[in-house]
Tab-separated table of C-alpha atoms and ligand atoms in Angstrom:
chain	number	residue	atom	x	y	z
A	302	MET	CA	-9.576	2.098	-2.065
A	303	SER	CA	-12.045	-0.353	0.646
A	304	GLY	CA	-14.675	1.867	0.884
A	305	LEU	CA	-14.831	2.714	-2.600
A	306	PHE	CA	-14.847	-1.238	-3.704
A	307	ALA	CA	-16.824	-2.327	-0.981
A	308	ALA	CA	-19.849	0.380	-1.903
A	309	ALA	CA	-18.950	-1.286	-5.668
A	310	PHE	CA	-20.005	-4.725	-4.118
A	311	LEU	CA	-22.426	-4.388	-1.907
A	312	ARG	CA	-23.973	-2.238	-4.494
A	313	GLN	CA	-23.975	-5.942	-7.074
A	314	ILE	CA	-25.913	-7.470	-4.393
A	315	GLY	CA	-28.585	-4.559	-4.504
A	316	TRP	CA	-27.684	-2.906	-1.307
A	317	ILE	CA	-27.806	0.749	-1.061
A	318	ALA	CA	-24.003	2.196	0.161
A	319	ASP	CA	-22.730	5.506	0.917
A	320	VAL	CA	-18.889	5.933	0.878
A	321	PHE	CA	-18.033	8.785	3.189
A	322	GLU	CA	-14.533	10.239	2.575
A	323	ARG	CA	-12.742	12.283	5.249
A	324	SER	CA	-10.772	14.685	2.769
A	325	PRO	CA	-13.167	18.214	1.820
A	326	VAL	CA	-11.497	17.234	-2.156
A	327	GLU	CA	-10.908	14.320	-4.678
A	328	LEU	CA	-7.746	12.197	-3.724
A	329	VAL	CA	-4.938	12.637	-4.859
A	330	GLY	CA	-2.301	9.641	-5.105
A	331	ARG	CA	1.036	11.534	-5.240
A	332	GLY	CA	2.205	9.173	-7.464
A	333	ALA	CA	2.421	5.969	-6.111
A	334	GLY	CA	3.222	2.649	-7.361
A	335	ILE	CA	0.940	0.158	-7.123
A	336	THR	CA	2.104	-3.908	-8.280
A	337	THR	CA	-0.822	-5.981	-9.393
A	338	HIS	CA	-1.780	-9.411	-8.912
A	339	PRO	CA	-4.650	-11.365	-10.564
A	340	GLU	CA	-6.964	-10.851	-7.652
A	341	LEU	CA	-6.637	-7.790	-7.549
A	342	LEU	CA	-7.307	-8.107	-11.730
A	343	GLU	CA	-9.924	-9.892	-10.618
A	344	ALA	CA	-11.970	-7.827	-8.012
A	345	LEU	CA	-11.809	-4.459	-10.508
A	346	GLU	CA	-13.570	-6.584	-13.268
A	347	LYS	CA	-15.880	-8.185	-11.069
A	348	SER	CA	-16.477	-5.021	-9.106
A	349	GLY	CA	-17.343	-3.386	-12.288
A	350	ALA	CA	-14.491	-0.828	-12.358
A	351	GLY	CA	-12.145	-2.810	-15.100
A	352	THR	CA	-9.117	-3.238	-15.957
A	353	ARG	CA	-9.042	-0.857	-19.328
A	354	GLU	CA	-5.783	0.868	-19.267
A	355	LEU	CA	-4.729	0.142	-16.591
A	356	GLY	CA	-1.163	0.286	-16.492
A	357	ILE	CA	1.921	-0.579	-17.978
A	358	GLU	CA	3.446	-4.393	-18.606
A	359	VAL	CA	7.153	-5.528	-17.347
A	360	THR	CA	8.338	-8.478	-18.812
A	361	LYS	CA	10.923	-9.457	-17.258
A	362	ARG	CA	12.860	-8.204	-13.390
A	363	ILE	CA	16.592	-7.428	-13.061
A	364	THR	CA	18.570	-6.679	-9.935
A	365	ILE	CA	22.201	-4.254	-10.689
A	366	ASP	CA	24.679	-4.111	-9.635
A	367	ARG	CA	26.941	-1.229	-7.767
A	368	ALA	CA	28.450	0.141	-11.107
A	369	GLY	CA	24.655	-0.892	-12.904
A	370	ARG	CA	25.589	-4.053	-14.177
A	371	VAL	CA	22.907	-7.059	-14.486
A	372	ILE	CA	23.445	-9.723	-12.061
A	373	GLY	CA	20.383	-11.422	-12.202
A	374	GLU	CA	17.312	-11.724	-14.639
A	375	ARG	CA	14.265	-12.900	-14.450
A	376	PRO	CA	11.792	-13.210	-17.455
A	377	LEU	CA	7.876	-11.846	-15.127
A	378	PRO	CA	5.254	-10.239	-16.639
A	379	GLN	CA	3.114	-8.207	-14.393
A	380	ILE	CA	1.427	-5.260	-14.749
A	381	LEU	CA	2.116	-1.964	-12.258
A	382	THR	CA	-0.460	0.433	-11.910
A	383	SER	CA	-0.803	3.509	-9.979
A	384	TRP	CA	-2.395	4.594	-6.839
A	385	ASP	CA	-4.635	7.507	-8.633
A	386	ARG	CA	-5.330	4.730	-11.561
A	387	LEU	CA	-7.053	2.446	-9.453
A	388	GLN	CA	-7.936	5.064	-7.273
A	389	ARG	CA	-10.372	6.415	-10.996
A	390	LEU	CA	-11.393	3.828	-11.971
A	391	LEU	CA	-13.367	2.382	-8.296
A	392	ARG	CA	-14.583	6.299	-8.238
A	393	SER	CA	-16.317	5.552	-11.425
A	394	THR	CA	-18.501	2.868	-10.023
A	395	ILE	CA	-19.802	4.725	-7.298
A	396	GLU	CA	-22.641	7.649	-8.344
A	397	PRO	CA	-21.780	10.819	-7.442
A	398	ALA	CA	-24.876	10.966	-5.070
A	399	HIS	CA	-23.686	8.549	-3.084
A	400	TYR	CA	-19.728	9.454	-2.489
A	401	HIS	CA	-19.475	11.982	-0.134
A	402	LEU	CA	-16.320	14.446	0.634
A	403	GLY	CA	-15.067	16.078	3.691
A	404	TYR	CA	-16.757	13.185	6.639
A	405	THR	CA	-14.726	12.210	9.156
A	406	PHE	CA	-15.815	9.721	11.270
A	407	ALA	CA	-16.167	10.603	14.916
A	408	ASP	CA	-17.815	7.710	16.354
A	409	VAL	CA	-20.565	5.074	15.619
A	410	GLU	CA	-23.872	3.496	17.971
A	411	GLN	CA	-24.650	0.108	16.977
A	412	ASN	CA	-27.260	-2.331	18.510
A	413	ALA	CA	-27.924	-5.669	16.563
A	414	SER	CA	-31.373	-5.537	15.560
A	415	ALA	CA	-31.210	-1.762	14.148
A	416	GLY	CA	-28.413	-1.379	12.861
A	417	VAL	CA	-25.719	1.984	12.601
A	418	ARG	CA	-25.986	5.138	13.608
A	419	VAL	CA	-22.566	6.728	12.812
A	420	ARG	CA	-21.570	10.644	13.568
A	421	PHE	CA	-19.102	12.476	11.875
A	422	ALA	CA	-16.832	14.909	12.612
A	423	GLU	CA	-18.716	17.870	10.714
A	424	GLY	CA	-21.425	17.862	12.393
A	425	HIS	CA	-23.871	15.050	9.733
A	426	VAL	CA	-24.960	11.918	11.045
A	427	ALA	CA	-26.263	8.197	9.040
A	428	GLU	CA	-28.069	5.219	9.716
A	429	GLY	CA	-27.880	1.682	8.135
A	430	ASP	CA	-27.903	-1.802	8.441
A	431	LEU	CA	-24.316	-1.780	8.440
A	432	LEU	CA	-21.077	-0.068	9.258
A	433	VAL	CA	-17.865	-1.120	6.700
A	434	GLY	CA	-14.532	0.850	8.486
A	435	GLY	CA	-12.591	1.143	5.428
A	436	ASP	CA	-10.197	3.776	7.069
A	437	GLY	CA	-6.860	2.745	6.523
A	438	ILE	CA	-4.543	1.640	8.878
A	439	ARG	CA	-5.078	3.997	11.319
A	440	SER	CA	-8.864	3.431	11.232
A	441	GLY	CA	-10.984	5.473	13.251
A	442	VAL	CA	-13.641	3.090	12.959
A	443	ARG	CA	-11.123	0.260	14.755
A	444	ALA	CA	-9.951	2.974	17.251
A	445	GLN	CA	-13.645	2.878	18.578
A	446	LEU	CA	-14.607	-0.607	18.713
A	447	ALA	CA	-10.746	-2.271	19.438
A	448	PRO	CA	-8.396	0.811	20.534
A	449	GLU	CA	-6.013	-2.137	21.858
A	450	VAL	CA	-5.398	-2.816	18.195
A	451	GLN	CA	-2.649	-1.256	16.919
A	452	PRO	CA	0.579	-1.260	14.179
A	453	ILE	CA	3.589	-2.696	14.851
A	454	TYR	CA	6.637	-0.426	13.410
A	455	ALA	CA	9.401	-2.889	11.560
A	456	GLY	CA	11.999	-0.759	12.060
A	457	TYR	CA	12.133	0.566	8.589
A	458	TYR	CA	10.994	3.106	6.654
A	459	ILE	CA	11.344	3.844	2.625
A	460	TRP	CA	11.672	6.842	1.010
A	461	ARG	CA	9.623	7.051	-2.582
A	462	GLY	CA	9.112	9.264	-5.061
A	463	ALA	CA	8.579	9.471	-8.871
A	464	PRO	CA	10.680	10.647	-11.353
A	465	ASP	CA	8.925	11.660	-14.823
A	466	GLU	CA	10.503	9.605	-17.567
A	467	MET	CA	11.334	12.947	-19.888
A	468	ASP	CA	14.151	14.027	-17.261
A	469	LEU	CA	15.783	10.942	-17.260
A	470	ALA	CA	18.303	10.463	-18.796
A	471	PRO	CA	18.952	8.444	-21.690
A	472	ASP	CA	21.086	5.421	-20.387
A	473	THR	CA	18.991	5.442	-17.473
A	474	LEU	CA	15.279	5.094	-19.899
A	475	ARG	CA	17.470	2.330	-21.940
A	476	SER	CA	18.750	0.592	-18.510
A	477	ILE	CA	16.461	0.095	-16.078
A	478	PHE	CA	13.527	2.120	-16.894
A	479	PRO	CA	11.567	-0.461	-18.867
A	480	TYR	CA	12.317	-2.897	-15.538
A	481	PHE	CA	11.064	-4.041	-12.366
A	482	THR	CA	14.129	-3.231	-11.283
A	483	PHE	CA	16.397	-4.619	-7.911
A	484	PHE	CA	19.370	-3.008	-6.258
A	485	LEU	CA	20.108	-4.638	-2.841
A	486	PRO	CA	23.401	-2.897	-0.780
A	487	PRO	CA	22.914	-4.552	2.687
A	488	ARG	CA	20.368	-4.045	4.707
A	489	GLN	CA	18.676	-1.883	1.884
A	490	GLN	CA	16.644	-2.550	-0.894
A	491	VAL	CA	16.062	-0.395	-3.893
A	492	ILE	CA	13.173	-0.892	-6.330
A	493	GLY	CA	11.894	0.703	-9.790
A	494	TYR	CA	9.303	0.279	-11.828
A	495	PRO	CA	7.421	2.365	-14.384
A	496	ILE	CA	4.247	3.648	-13.719
A	497	SER	CA	1.586	6.353	-16.360
A	498	GLY	CA	2.204	9.260	-16.132
A	499	PHE	CA	0.088	12.532	-14.579
A	500	ASP	CA	-3.406	11.779	-15.741
A	501	ASN	CA	-2.735	8.244	-16.347
A	502	ASP	CA	-0.435	8.622	-19.366
A	503	LEU	CA	0.350	5.428	-20.816
A	504	ARG	CA	2.825	7.399	-24.007
A	505	PRO	CA	6.290	7.013	-24.055
A	506	GLY	CA	7.898	9.530	-23.058
A	507	ARG	CA	4.744	11.124	-20.245
A	508	ARG	CA	4.900	8.243	-17.760
A	509	ARG	CA	7.665	7.974	-14.569
A	510	TYR	CA	9.133	5.793	-12.407
A	511	ASN	CA	8.348	4.495	-8.827
A	512	PHE	CA	10.979	5.260	-6.962
A	513	ILE	CA	11.981	2.962	-3.087
A	514	TRP	CA	14.688	3.321	-1.317
A	515	TYR	CA	13.766	0.804	2.046
A	516	ARG	CA	16.658	1.539	5.287
A	517	VAL	CA	16.422	0.548	8.482
A	518	ALA	CA	16.337	2.864	11.138
A	519	ASP	CA	15.199	2.666	15.379
A	520	PRO	CA	12.774	4.399	16.562
A	521	GLN	CA	14.351	7.153	18.413
A	522	THR	CA	15.949	7.635	15.161
A	523	LEU	CA	12.834	8.123	13.457
A	524	ARG	CA	11.051	9.852	16.407
A	525	LYS	CA	13.412	12.045	15.459
A	526	MET	CA	12.699	12.167	11.792
A	527	CYS	CA	9.386	12.780	12.278
A	528	ILE	CA	10.134	16.191	13.424
A	529	ASP	CA	8.944	18.347	10.844
A	530	GLU	CA	10.513	21.793	9.000
A	531	GLU	CA	8.279	23.684	11.576
A	532	GLY	CA	9.296	21.564	14.866
A	533	HIS	CA	6.695	19.732	15.256
A	534	GLN	CA	6.692	16.418	16.231
A	535	HIS	CA	4.656	13.804	14.384
A	536	GLU	CA	3.900	10.789	15.810
A	537	PHE	CA	3.691	8.465	13.464
A	538	SER	CA	4.516	9.918	9.895
A	539	VAL	CA	5.235	13.728	8.452
A	540	PRO	CA	2.674	14.383	5.804
A	541	PRO	CA	5.494	14.888	2.721
A	542	PRO	CA	5.135	18.536	2.335
A	543	LEU	CA	6.164	19.641	6.038
A	544	ILE	CA	9.500	16.747	5.660
A	545	ARG	CA	12.238	18.623	6.761
A	546	SER	CA	15.007	19.564	4.597
A	547	ASP	CA	18.089	18.756	6.085
A	548	LEU	CA	17.001	14.973	6.194
A	549	ILE	CA	16.109	15.189	2.637
A	550	ALA	CA	19.345	17.055	1.996
A	551	GLN	CA	21.349	14.397	3.765
A	552	MET	CA	19.879	11.304	2.383
A	553	ARG	CA	20.876	12.614	-1.055
A	554	ALA	CA	24.378	13.009	0.042
A	555	GLU	CA	23.836	9.618	1.402
A	556	ALA	CA	22.872	8.070	-1.899
A	557	GLU	CA	25.632	9.610	-4.123
A	558	HIS	CA	27.717	6.813	-2.355
A	559	ILE	CA	25.677	4.028	-2.560
A	560	MET	CA	23.051	4.144	-5.457
A	561	PRO	CA	24.461	3.013	-8.828
A	562	ALA	CA	24.416	6.059	-11.779
A	563	ALA	CA	20.238	4.572	-12.824
A	564	PHE	CA	18.456	4.916	-9.665
A	565	LEU	CA	20.875	8.243	-8.674
A	566	ASP	CA	19.225	9.874	-11.350
A	567	CYS	CA	15.867	9.217	-10.812
A	568	LEU	CA	16.151	10.446	-6.981
A	569	ARG	CA	17.859	13.459	-8.479
A	570	ASN	CA	15.143	14.102	-10.343
A	571	ILE	CA	12.704	13.039	-7.618
A	572	LYS	CA	11.268	17.053	-6.908
A	573	ARG	CA	9.948	15.960	-3.616
A	574	PRO	CA	11.050	12.764	-1.998
A	575	PHE	CA	8.885	11.673	1.193
A	576	PHE	CA	9.413	9.517	3.958
A	577	THR	CA	7.000	6.484	5.291
A	578	PRO	CA	7.626	4.244	7.857
A	579	ILE	CA	6.986	0.666	7.461
A	580	TYR	CA	4.042	-0.794	10.247
A	581	ASP	CA	1.945	-3.878	9.782
A	582	PHE	CA	-0.374	-5.243	12.695
A	583	SER	CA	-3.744	-7.513	12.011
A	584	SER	CA	-6.799	-7.460	13.900
A	585	PRO	CA	-7.684	-10.308	15.766
A	586	ARG	CA	-11.242	-9.512	14.587
A	587	ILE	CA	-13.199	-7.502	11.612
A	588	VAL	CA	-16.298	-7.887	12.830
A	589	PHE	CA	-17.819	-6.369	15.931
A	590	ARG	CA	-21.743	-6.713	15.957
A	591	ARG	CA	-22.962	-4.669	13.030
A	592	THR	CA	-19.815	-2.997	11.833
A	593	ALA	CA	-17.232	-5.014	9.816
A	594	LEU	CA	-13.126	-4.010	8.677
A	595	VAL	CA	-11.637	-3.854	5.626
A	596	GLY	CA	-9.185	-3.213	3.706
A	597	ASP	CA	-5.719	-1.888	6.103
A	598	ALA	CA	-8.275	-1.107	8.937
A	599	ALA	CA	-8.915	-4.846	9.589
A	600	SER	CA	-5.050	-5.169	8.821
A	601	SER	CA	-1.803	-4.266	7.057
A	602	ALA	CA	1.072	-6.224	5.991
A	603	ARG	CA	4.285	-4.204	5.212
A	604	PRO	CA	4.272	-3.941	1.072
A	605	HIS	CA	7.049	-6.218	0.096
A	606	MET	CA	3.869	-7.909	-1.518
A	607	GLY	CA	2.328	-4.858	-3.264
A	608	PHE	CA	-0.804	-7.438	-2.405
A	609	GLY	CA	-2.796	-4.119	-0.172
A	610	VAL	CA	-4.960	-3.396	-2.714
A	611	ALA	CA	-6.132	-6.819	-3.884
A	612	LYS	CA	-6.565	-8.108	-0.344
A	613	ALA	CA	-8.777	-4.294	0.251
A	614	GLY	CA	-10.304	-5.957	-3.134
A	615	GLY	CA	-10.430	-9.694	-2.020
A	616	ASP	CA	-12.298	-8.464	2.103
A	617	ALA	CA	-15.466	-6.614	0.286
A	618	GLN	CA	-15.893	-9.081	-2.563
A	619	ALA	CA	-15.359	-11.737	0.684
A	620	LEU	CA	-18.049	-9.511	2.598
A	621	ALA	CA	-20.632	-8.912	-0.026
A	622	GLN	CA	-20.287	-13.179	-1.074
A	623	ALA	CA	-21.187	-13.318	3.069
A	624	LEU	CA	-24.136	-10.979	2.862
A	625	ALA	CA	-25.298	-11.990	-0.034
A	626	GLY	CA	-25.600	-15.913	1.364
A	627	HIS	CA	-27.194	-15.366	4.094
A	628	ASP	CA	-31.008	-13.651	5.414
A	629	ASP	CA	-29.456	-13.329	8.506
A	630	ILE	CA	-26.848	-9.789	8.879
A	631	ASP	CA	-25.267	-11.120	12.052
A	632	VAL	CA	-25.005	-14.633	10.879
A	633	ALA	CA	-23.297	-13.393	7.673
A	634	LEU	CA	-20.573	-11.579	9.572
A	635	THR	CA	-19.582	-13.740	11.452
A	636	ARG	CA	-19.354	-15.710	8.197
A	637	TYR	CA	-16.894	-12.626	6.900
A	638	ASN	CA	-14.889	-13.104	9.511
A	639	ALA	CA	-14.208	-16.309	10.286
A	640	VAL	CA	-13.343	-16.000	6.008
A	641	ARG	CA	-11.091	-13.156	6.023
A	642	GLN	CA	-9.465	-12.588	9.260
A	643	PRO	CA	-7.225	-15.498	9.157
A	644	ILE	CA	-6.127	-14.465	5.181
A	645	GLY	CA	-5.146	-11.162	6.565
A	646	GLU	CA	-3.122	-13.061	9.381
A	647	ARG	CA	-1.689	-15.177	6.741
A	648	ILE	CA	-0.666	-11.715	4.496
A	649	VAL	CA	0.583	-10.317	7.204
A	650	ARG	CA	2.636	-12.829	8.174
A	651	HIS	CA	3.977	-13.633	4.715
A	652	GLY	CA	5.314	-9.535	4.655
A	653	ARG	CA	6.822	-10.326	8.297
A	654	LEU	CA	9.473	-13.503	6.480
A	655	LEU	CA	10.288	-11.046	2.982
A	656	GLY	CA	10.966	-8.756	5.232
A	657	THR	CA	13.413	-10.658	7.207
A	658	HIS	CA	16.261	-9.006	4.174
A	659	LEU	CA	16.880	-6.200	6.441
A	660	GLY	CA	17.388	-8.210	9.121
A	661	VAL	CA	15.941	-6.353	11.800
A	662	ASP	CA	14.342	-8.372	15.297
A	663	LEU	CA	15.217	-11.564	13.544
A	664	LYS	CA	12.913	-14.107	15.887
A	665	THR	CA	12.842	-17.236	14.916
A	666	ASP	CA	14.811	-19.596	13.014
A	667	GLU	CA	12.396	-19.543	10.039
A	668	ASP	CA	13.331	-15.500	10.264
A	669	GLN	CA	16.386	-16.864	10.066
A	670	LYS	CA	16.636	-19.012	7.432
A	671	MET	CA	14.410	-16.913	5.126
A	672	CYS	CA	17.144	-13.967	5.737
A	673	LYS	CA	19.477	-15.686	4.843
A	674	LEU	CA	17.451	-16.911	1.657
A	675	LEU	CA	17.033	-13.538	0.530
A	676	GLN	CA	20.235	-12.423	0.748
A	677	ASP	CA	20.636	-13.664	-2.879
A	678	HIS	CA	19.388	-11.720	-5.084
A	679	ARG	CA	17.842	-14.392	-6.920
A	680	ALA	CA	15.466	-15.460	-3.941
A	681	MET	CA	14.272	-11.429	-4.517
A	682	MET	CA	13.162	-11.419	-7.360
A	683	ASP	CA	11.323	-14.382	-7.442
A	684	TRP	CA	9.625	-13.528	-3.675
A	685	ILE	CA	8.805	-9.819	-3.554
A	686	ALA	CA	5.747	-8.537	-4.571
A	687	VAL	CA	5.052	-11.841	-7.225
A	688	PRO	CA	1.892	-12.746	-8.665
A	689	ASN	CA	-0.487	-15.356	-7.530
A	690	PHE	CA	0.348	-15.236	-3.763
A	691	LEU	CA	-3.143	-16.552	-2.621
A	692	GLY	CA	-3.217	-19.099	-5.299
A	693	SER	CA	0.453	-20.879	-5.323
A	694	GLN	CA	2.472	-19.810	-1.399
A	695	ARG	CA	5.371	-21.937	-1.313
B	817	LIG	C1	5.084	2.309	0.779
B	817	LIG	C2	4.175	1.724	0.316
B	817	LIG	C3	4.010	0.549	-0.495
B	817	LIG	C4	2.750	-0.918	-1.222
B	817	LIG	N1	2.580	-0.745	-2.116
B	817	LIG	C5	1.191	-1.604	-2.873
B	817	LIG	C6	1.195	-2.310	-3.793
B	817	LIG	O1	2.200	-2.224	-4.421
B	817	LIG	N2	-0.074	-3.159	-4.386
B	817	LIG	C7	-0.713	-2.858	-3.564
B	817	LIG	O2	-1.926	-3.583	-3.738
B	817	LIG	N3	-1.071	-2.518	-1.852
B	817	LIG	C8	0.511	-1.464	-1.837
B	817	LIG	N4	0.279	-0.980	-0.910
B	817	LIG	C9	-0.770	-1.114	-0.049
B	817	LIG	C10	-1.852	-0.246	0.128
B	817	LIG	O3	-1.637	1.565	-0.639
B	817	LIG	C11	-3.372	-0.181	0.940
B	817	LIG	O4	-3.182	-1.933	1.264
B	817	LIG	C12	-4.314	-0.123	0.535
B	817	LIG	O5	-3.829	1.144	-0.108
B	817	LIG	C13	-5.568	0.444	1.502
B	817	LIG	O6	-6.742	0.441	0.726
B	817	LIG	P1	-7.750	1.188	2.214
B	817	LIG	O7	-8.721	1.972	1.029
B	817	LIG	O8	-7.925	-0.294	2.953
B	817	LIG	O9	-6.782	1.722	3.178
B	817	LIG	P2	-6.518	3.823	2.413
B	817	LIG	O10	-5.774	3.875	1.161
B	817	LIG	O11	-5.414	3.766	3.446
B	817	LIG	O12	-7.371	4.351	2.484
B	817	LIG	C14	-8.492	5.232	3.829
B	817	LIG	C15	-9.374	6.127	3.305
B	817	LIG	O13	-10.118	6.632	4.595
B	817	LIG	C16	-10.187	7.807	4.131
B	817	LIG	N5	-9.930	7.827	6.141
B	817	LIG	C17	-8.943	7.722	7.454
B	817	LIG	N6	-9.699	8.382	8.318
B	817	LIG	C18	-11.054	8.731	7.806
B	817	LIG	C19	-11.836	9.449	8.817
B	817	LIG	N7	-12.157	9.405	10.150
B	817	LIG	N8	-13.965	9.416	8.134
B	817	LIG	C20	-13.537	9.026	7.070
B	817	LIG	N9	-12.561	8.787	6.140
B	817	LIG	C21	-11.050	8.647	6.589
B	817	LIG	C22	-8.776	8.634	4.591
B	817	LIG	O14	-9.039	9.570	3.903
B	817	LIG	C23	-8.611	7.357	3.061
B	817	LIG	O15	-9.054	7.463	1.643
B	817	LIG	C24	1.873	-0.210	-0.342
B	817	LIG	C25	2.074	0.693	0.397
B	817	LIG	C26	2.923	1.205	1.395
B	817	LIG	C27	2.969	2.096	2.472
């Protein structure tokens, strides 16, 4: 997302921008849901991607208990979209000739006057005035320029998936499907919301329900979870098709004793649930001579705010604004660093506070206070993934 945003905004200020993507085939999002914020909608409009058929608008949030009773609700209109839809909108802003699949960043040589020379693992070379590293939380660009900056495991992970609307029971469709729904057992969090179906199908009956279940696991437990079906140890996470079936079976069995019927129904209808360990970090610098980091490569917050794509759009927009406002590229990049690095750091700090609900590693009085506050489901509905974080920080 950040690479596509960057290319779109740079093109608007007269630059020629090429996007190099490691994947040899068009990317697909496995049905991941994305909550939206005004900042994201603004970035989509301004980048030229637009917001047409962006997603599903829910009007309220509810919290249910184990018996499925609604114990709290809040009116809160919010558009829920999907990774696939955003990718498709942004992808359409780039001419095919400037989008290159199967290019894996290997290294960059740079000097201020001559710009950058990038080598790709497949043997290609590209030259330009500026390299924008939008290659995600495990950025290879950042690994070369700031190898000491490493994502930090939060002490918890999520099980995820998105069952098809048509497979869900009538009770599930009535009780939770139309809403942004919370279920909050001790030191866990289950969240669900409707998203579009296959190929951005927004028609009733064809949609999906985004399911997320936060669970605590110490680093040793996570390490064991990261041994795949073939016995291979992965360092950070396991590609979904390789997640061990015994782990999935154990998770399903535990859910039977924890979840209300509607969320159980969702889980039973997820054909291949997968887990994602939660990491975060913020790089102290996001500019290295003629290389600028954007999106998750620059900083990545825990997903409780649902703000990552909004931040990616904001980074890209700020980068283009800085370049448009200064004739000297190096001065512009210094400006970009000064404007966006502190914002990334603030977002990461806020994500950590929201994660205190899970009771892991509570270091400060503020952590303790926030953890206590978020035990109340009403506070949870008021704080998690709410719009206007940057505009109306409490
Ligand atoms: C569980 C979860 C839920 C989330 N929910 C939300 C939400 O509700 N709302 C929201 O806004 N955000 C959410 N996010 C965050 C959001 O997904 C990220 O912030 C966003 O995807 C960051 O975009 P990016 O382009 O910077 O990085 P990525 O999406 O990681 O993209 C990086 C790209 O770089 C490519 N790449 C990597 N290495 C190389 C290389 N060496 N050479 C070439 N290409 C390479 C990758 O293939 C990929 O296409 C969530 C994240 C998680 C984990």
